[in-house]
Short mmCIF file of N, CA and C in Angstrom, two decimals:
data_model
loop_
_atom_site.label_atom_id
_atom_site.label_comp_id
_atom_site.label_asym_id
_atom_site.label_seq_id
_atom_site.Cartn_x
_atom_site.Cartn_y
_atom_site.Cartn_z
N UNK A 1 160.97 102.73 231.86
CA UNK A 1 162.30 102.18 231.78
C UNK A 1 162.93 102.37 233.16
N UNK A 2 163.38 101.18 233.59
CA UNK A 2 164.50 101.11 235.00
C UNK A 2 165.40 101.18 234.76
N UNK A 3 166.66 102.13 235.59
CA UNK A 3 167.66 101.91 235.67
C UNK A 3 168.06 101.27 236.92
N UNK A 4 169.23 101.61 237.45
CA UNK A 4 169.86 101.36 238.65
C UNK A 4 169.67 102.54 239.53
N UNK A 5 170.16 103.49 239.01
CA UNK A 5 169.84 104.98 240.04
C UNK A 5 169.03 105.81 239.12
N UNK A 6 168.44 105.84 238.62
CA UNK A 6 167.80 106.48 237.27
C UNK A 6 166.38 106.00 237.00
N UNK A 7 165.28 107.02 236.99
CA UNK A 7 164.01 106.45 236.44
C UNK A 7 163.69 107.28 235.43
N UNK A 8 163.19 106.73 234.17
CA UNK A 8 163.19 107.99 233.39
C UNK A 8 161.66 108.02 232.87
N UNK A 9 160.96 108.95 233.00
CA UNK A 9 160.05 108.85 232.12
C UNK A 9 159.56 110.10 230.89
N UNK A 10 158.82 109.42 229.88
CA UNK A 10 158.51 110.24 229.19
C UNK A 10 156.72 110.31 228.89
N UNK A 11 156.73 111.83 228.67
CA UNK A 11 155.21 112.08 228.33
C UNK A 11 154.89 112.50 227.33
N UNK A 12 153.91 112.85 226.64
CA UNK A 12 153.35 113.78 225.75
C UNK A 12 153.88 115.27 226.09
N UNK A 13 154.35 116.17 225.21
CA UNK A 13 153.97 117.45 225.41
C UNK A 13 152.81 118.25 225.26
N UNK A 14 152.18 118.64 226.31
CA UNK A 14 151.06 119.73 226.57
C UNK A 14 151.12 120.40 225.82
N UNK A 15 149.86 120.18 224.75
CA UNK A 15 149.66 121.74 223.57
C UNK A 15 148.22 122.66 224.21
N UNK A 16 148.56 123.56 223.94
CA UNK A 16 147.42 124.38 223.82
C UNK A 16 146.91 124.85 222.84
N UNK A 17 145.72 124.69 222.18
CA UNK A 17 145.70 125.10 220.78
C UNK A 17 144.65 126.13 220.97
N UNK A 18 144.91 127.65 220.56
CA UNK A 18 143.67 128.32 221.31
C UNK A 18 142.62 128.50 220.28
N UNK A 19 141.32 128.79 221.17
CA UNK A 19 140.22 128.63 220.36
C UNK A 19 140.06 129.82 219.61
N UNK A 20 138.92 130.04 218.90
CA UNK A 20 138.16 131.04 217.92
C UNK A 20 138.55 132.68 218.86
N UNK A 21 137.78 132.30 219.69
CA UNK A 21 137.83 133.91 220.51
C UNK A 21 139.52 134.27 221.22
N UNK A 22 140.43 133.82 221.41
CA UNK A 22 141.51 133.74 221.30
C UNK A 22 142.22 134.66 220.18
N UNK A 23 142.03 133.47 218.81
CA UNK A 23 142.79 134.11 217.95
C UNK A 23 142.20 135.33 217.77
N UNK A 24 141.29 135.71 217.65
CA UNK A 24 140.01 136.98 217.01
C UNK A 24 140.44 138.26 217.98
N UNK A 25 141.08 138.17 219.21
CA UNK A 25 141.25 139.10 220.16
C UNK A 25 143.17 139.27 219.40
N UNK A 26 143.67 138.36 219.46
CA UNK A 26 145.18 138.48 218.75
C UNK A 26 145.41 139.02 217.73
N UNK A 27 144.38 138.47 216.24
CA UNK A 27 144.28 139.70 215.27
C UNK A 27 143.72 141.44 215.67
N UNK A 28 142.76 141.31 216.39
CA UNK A 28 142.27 142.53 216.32
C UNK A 28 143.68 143.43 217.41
N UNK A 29 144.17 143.02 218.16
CA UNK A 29 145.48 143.48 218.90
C UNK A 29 146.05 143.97 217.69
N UNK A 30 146.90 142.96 217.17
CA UNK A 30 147.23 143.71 216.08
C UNK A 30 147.21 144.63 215.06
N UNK A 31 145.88 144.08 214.52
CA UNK A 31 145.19 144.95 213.57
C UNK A 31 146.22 146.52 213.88
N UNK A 32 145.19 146.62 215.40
CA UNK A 32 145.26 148.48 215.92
C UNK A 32 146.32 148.81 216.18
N UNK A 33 147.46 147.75 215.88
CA UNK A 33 148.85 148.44 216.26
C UNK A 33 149.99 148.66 215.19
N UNK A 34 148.84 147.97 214.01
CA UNK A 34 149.61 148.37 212.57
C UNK A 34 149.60 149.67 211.88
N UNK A 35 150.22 150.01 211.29
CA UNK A 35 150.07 151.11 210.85
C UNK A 35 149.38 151.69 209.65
N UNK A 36 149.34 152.59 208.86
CA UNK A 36 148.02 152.55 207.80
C UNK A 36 148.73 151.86 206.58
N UNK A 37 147.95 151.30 205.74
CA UNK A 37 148.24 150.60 204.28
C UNK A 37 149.55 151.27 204.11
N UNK A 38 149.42 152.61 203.48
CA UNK A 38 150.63 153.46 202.63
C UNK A 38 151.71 153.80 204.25
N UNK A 39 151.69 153.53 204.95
CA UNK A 39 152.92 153.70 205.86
C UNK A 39 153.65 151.98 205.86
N UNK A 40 152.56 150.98 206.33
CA UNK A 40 153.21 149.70 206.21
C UNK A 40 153.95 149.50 205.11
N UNK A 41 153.26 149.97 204.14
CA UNK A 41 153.94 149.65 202.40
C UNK A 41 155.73 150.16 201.97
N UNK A 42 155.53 151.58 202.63
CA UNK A 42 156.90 152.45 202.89
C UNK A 42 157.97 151.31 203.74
N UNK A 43 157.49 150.97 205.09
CA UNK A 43 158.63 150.59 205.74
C UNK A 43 158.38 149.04 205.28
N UNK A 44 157.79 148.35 204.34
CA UNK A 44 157.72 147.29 203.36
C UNK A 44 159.24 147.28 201.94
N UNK A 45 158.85 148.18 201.85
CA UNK A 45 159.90 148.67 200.58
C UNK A 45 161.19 148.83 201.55
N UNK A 46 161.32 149.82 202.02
CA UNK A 46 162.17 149.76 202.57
C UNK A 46 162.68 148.20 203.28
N UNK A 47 162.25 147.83 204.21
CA UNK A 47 162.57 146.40 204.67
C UNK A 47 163.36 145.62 203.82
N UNK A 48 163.19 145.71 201.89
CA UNK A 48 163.52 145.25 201.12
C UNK A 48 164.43 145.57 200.53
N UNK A 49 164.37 147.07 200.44
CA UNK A 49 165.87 147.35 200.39
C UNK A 49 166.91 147.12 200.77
N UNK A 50 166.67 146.73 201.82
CA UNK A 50 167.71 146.32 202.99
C UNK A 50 168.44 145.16 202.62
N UNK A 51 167.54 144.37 202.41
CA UNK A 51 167.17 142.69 202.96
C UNK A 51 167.99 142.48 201.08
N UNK A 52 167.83 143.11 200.30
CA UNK A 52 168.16 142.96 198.95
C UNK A 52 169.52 143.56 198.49
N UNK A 53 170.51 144.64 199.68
CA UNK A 53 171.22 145.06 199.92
C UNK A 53 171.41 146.01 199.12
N UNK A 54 170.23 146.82 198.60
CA UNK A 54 170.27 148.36 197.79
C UNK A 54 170.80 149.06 198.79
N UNK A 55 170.30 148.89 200.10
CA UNK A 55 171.10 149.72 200.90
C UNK A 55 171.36 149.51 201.93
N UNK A 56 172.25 150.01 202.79
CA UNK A 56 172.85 149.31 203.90
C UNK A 56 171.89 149.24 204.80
N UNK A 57 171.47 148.17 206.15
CA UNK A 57 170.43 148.13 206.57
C UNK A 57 170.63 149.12 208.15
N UNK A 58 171.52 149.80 208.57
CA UNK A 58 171.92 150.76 209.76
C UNK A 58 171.10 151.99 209.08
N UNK A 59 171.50 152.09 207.02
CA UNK A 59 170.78 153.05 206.42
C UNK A 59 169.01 153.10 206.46
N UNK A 60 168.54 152.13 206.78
CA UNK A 60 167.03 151.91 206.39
C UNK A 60 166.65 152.29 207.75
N UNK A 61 167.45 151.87 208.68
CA UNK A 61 166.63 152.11 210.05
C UNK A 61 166.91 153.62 210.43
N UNK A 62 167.73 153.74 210.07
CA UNK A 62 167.81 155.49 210.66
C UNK A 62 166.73 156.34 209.73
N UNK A 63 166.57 155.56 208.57
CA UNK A 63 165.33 156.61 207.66
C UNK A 63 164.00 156.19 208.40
N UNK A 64 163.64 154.86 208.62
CA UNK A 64 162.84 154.31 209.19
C UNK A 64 162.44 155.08 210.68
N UNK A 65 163.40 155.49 211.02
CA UNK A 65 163.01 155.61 212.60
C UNK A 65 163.22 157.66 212.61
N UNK A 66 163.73 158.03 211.61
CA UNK A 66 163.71 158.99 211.37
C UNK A 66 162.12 159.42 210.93
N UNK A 67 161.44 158.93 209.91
CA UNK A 67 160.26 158.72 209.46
C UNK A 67 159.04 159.01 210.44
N UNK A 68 159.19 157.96 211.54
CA UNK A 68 158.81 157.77 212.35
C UNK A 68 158.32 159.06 213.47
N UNK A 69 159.52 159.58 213.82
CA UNK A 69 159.52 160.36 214.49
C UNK A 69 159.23 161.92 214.05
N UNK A 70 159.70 161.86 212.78
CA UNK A 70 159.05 162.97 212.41
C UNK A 70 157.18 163.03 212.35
N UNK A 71 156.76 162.17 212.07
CA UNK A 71 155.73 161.83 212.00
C UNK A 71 154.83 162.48 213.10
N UNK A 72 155.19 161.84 213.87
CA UNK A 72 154.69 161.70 215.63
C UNK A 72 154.96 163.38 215.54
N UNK A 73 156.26 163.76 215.55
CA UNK A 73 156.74 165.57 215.68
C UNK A 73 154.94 166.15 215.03
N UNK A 74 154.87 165.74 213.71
CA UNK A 74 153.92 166.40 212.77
C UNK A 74 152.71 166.21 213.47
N UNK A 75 152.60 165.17 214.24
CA UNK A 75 151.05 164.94 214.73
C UNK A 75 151.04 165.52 215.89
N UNK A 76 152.18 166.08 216.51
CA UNK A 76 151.78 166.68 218.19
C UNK A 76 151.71 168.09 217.72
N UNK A 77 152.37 168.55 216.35
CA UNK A 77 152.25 169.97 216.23
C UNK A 77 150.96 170.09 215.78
N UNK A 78 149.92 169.46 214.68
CA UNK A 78 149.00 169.80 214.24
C UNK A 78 147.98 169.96 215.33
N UNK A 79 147.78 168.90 216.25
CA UNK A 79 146.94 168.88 217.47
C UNK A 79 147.24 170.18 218.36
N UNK A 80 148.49 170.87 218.40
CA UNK A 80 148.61 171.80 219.47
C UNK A 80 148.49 173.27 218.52
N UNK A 81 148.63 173.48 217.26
CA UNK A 81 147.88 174.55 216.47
C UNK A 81 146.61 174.63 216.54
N UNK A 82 145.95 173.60 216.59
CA UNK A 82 144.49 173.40 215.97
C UNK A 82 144.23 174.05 217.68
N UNK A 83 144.57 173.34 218.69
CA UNK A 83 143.98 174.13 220.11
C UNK A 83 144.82 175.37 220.39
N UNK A 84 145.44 175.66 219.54
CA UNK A 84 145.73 176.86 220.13
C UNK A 84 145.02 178.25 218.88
N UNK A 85 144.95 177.72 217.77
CA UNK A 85 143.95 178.68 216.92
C UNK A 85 142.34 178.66 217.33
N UNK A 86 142.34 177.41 218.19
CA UNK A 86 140.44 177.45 218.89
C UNK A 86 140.66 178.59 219.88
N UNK A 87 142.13 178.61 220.59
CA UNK A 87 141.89 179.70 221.90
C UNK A 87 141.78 180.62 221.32
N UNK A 88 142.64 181.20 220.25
CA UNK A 88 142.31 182.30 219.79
C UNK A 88 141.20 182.99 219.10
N UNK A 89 140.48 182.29 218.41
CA UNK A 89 138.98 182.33 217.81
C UNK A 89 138.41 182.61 218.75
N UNK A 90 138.23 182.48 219.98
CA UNK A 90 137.29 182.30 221.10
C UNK A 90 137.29 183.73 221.69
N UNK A 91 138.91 184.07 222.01
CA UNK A 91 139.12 185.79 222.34
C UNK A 91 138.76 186.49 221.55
N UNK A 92 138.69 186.20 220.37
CA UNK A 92 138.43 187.37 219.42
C UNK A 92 136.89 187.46 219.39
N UNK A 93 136.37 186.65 219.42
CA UNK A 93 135.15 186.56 219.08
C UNK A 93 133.73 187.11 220.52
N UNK A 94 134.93 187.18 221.87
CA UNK A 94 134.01 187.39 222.73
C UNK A 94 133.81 188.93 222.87
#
């Protein structure tokens, strides 16, 4: 189409549709960054609570992220007992 001061054209938009090995690398990304069945399921329910207005949703995230962090707390303490009852086994034992 001509104008006077104006040329306009139009194209197709460029898709990319990605292949097999693509998607297969995107699930498995994911996969490992989900969390286990019975934890997804928790912040599942919860999500719904929210979303269903049992409870206020500022309330879900502070349990949510409370959850969370305790969690992580529980997993850096068990890892740093477990090496620190190996050091001690080791003195006693020499």
């Amino acid at each position: 189409m001509k104008l006077p001061f104006v040329t306009a054209e139009f194209r197709p938009p460029e898709m990319h549709i990605p292949g097999q090995e693509n998607v297969a690398g995107m699930v498995n990304t994911v996969r490992k960054n989900l969390p286990p069945p019975g934890q997804l399921a928790y912040y599942g329910v919860l999500g719904a609570l929210a979303a269903l207005s049992l409870i206020e949703w500022p309330v879900a995230a502070a349990i949510g992220i409370g959850t969370m962090v305790a969690q992580r707390a529980g997993e850096g303490q068990s890892s740093s007992s477990r090496a620190t009852s190996g050091s001690r086994s080791n003195r006693t034992s020499a």
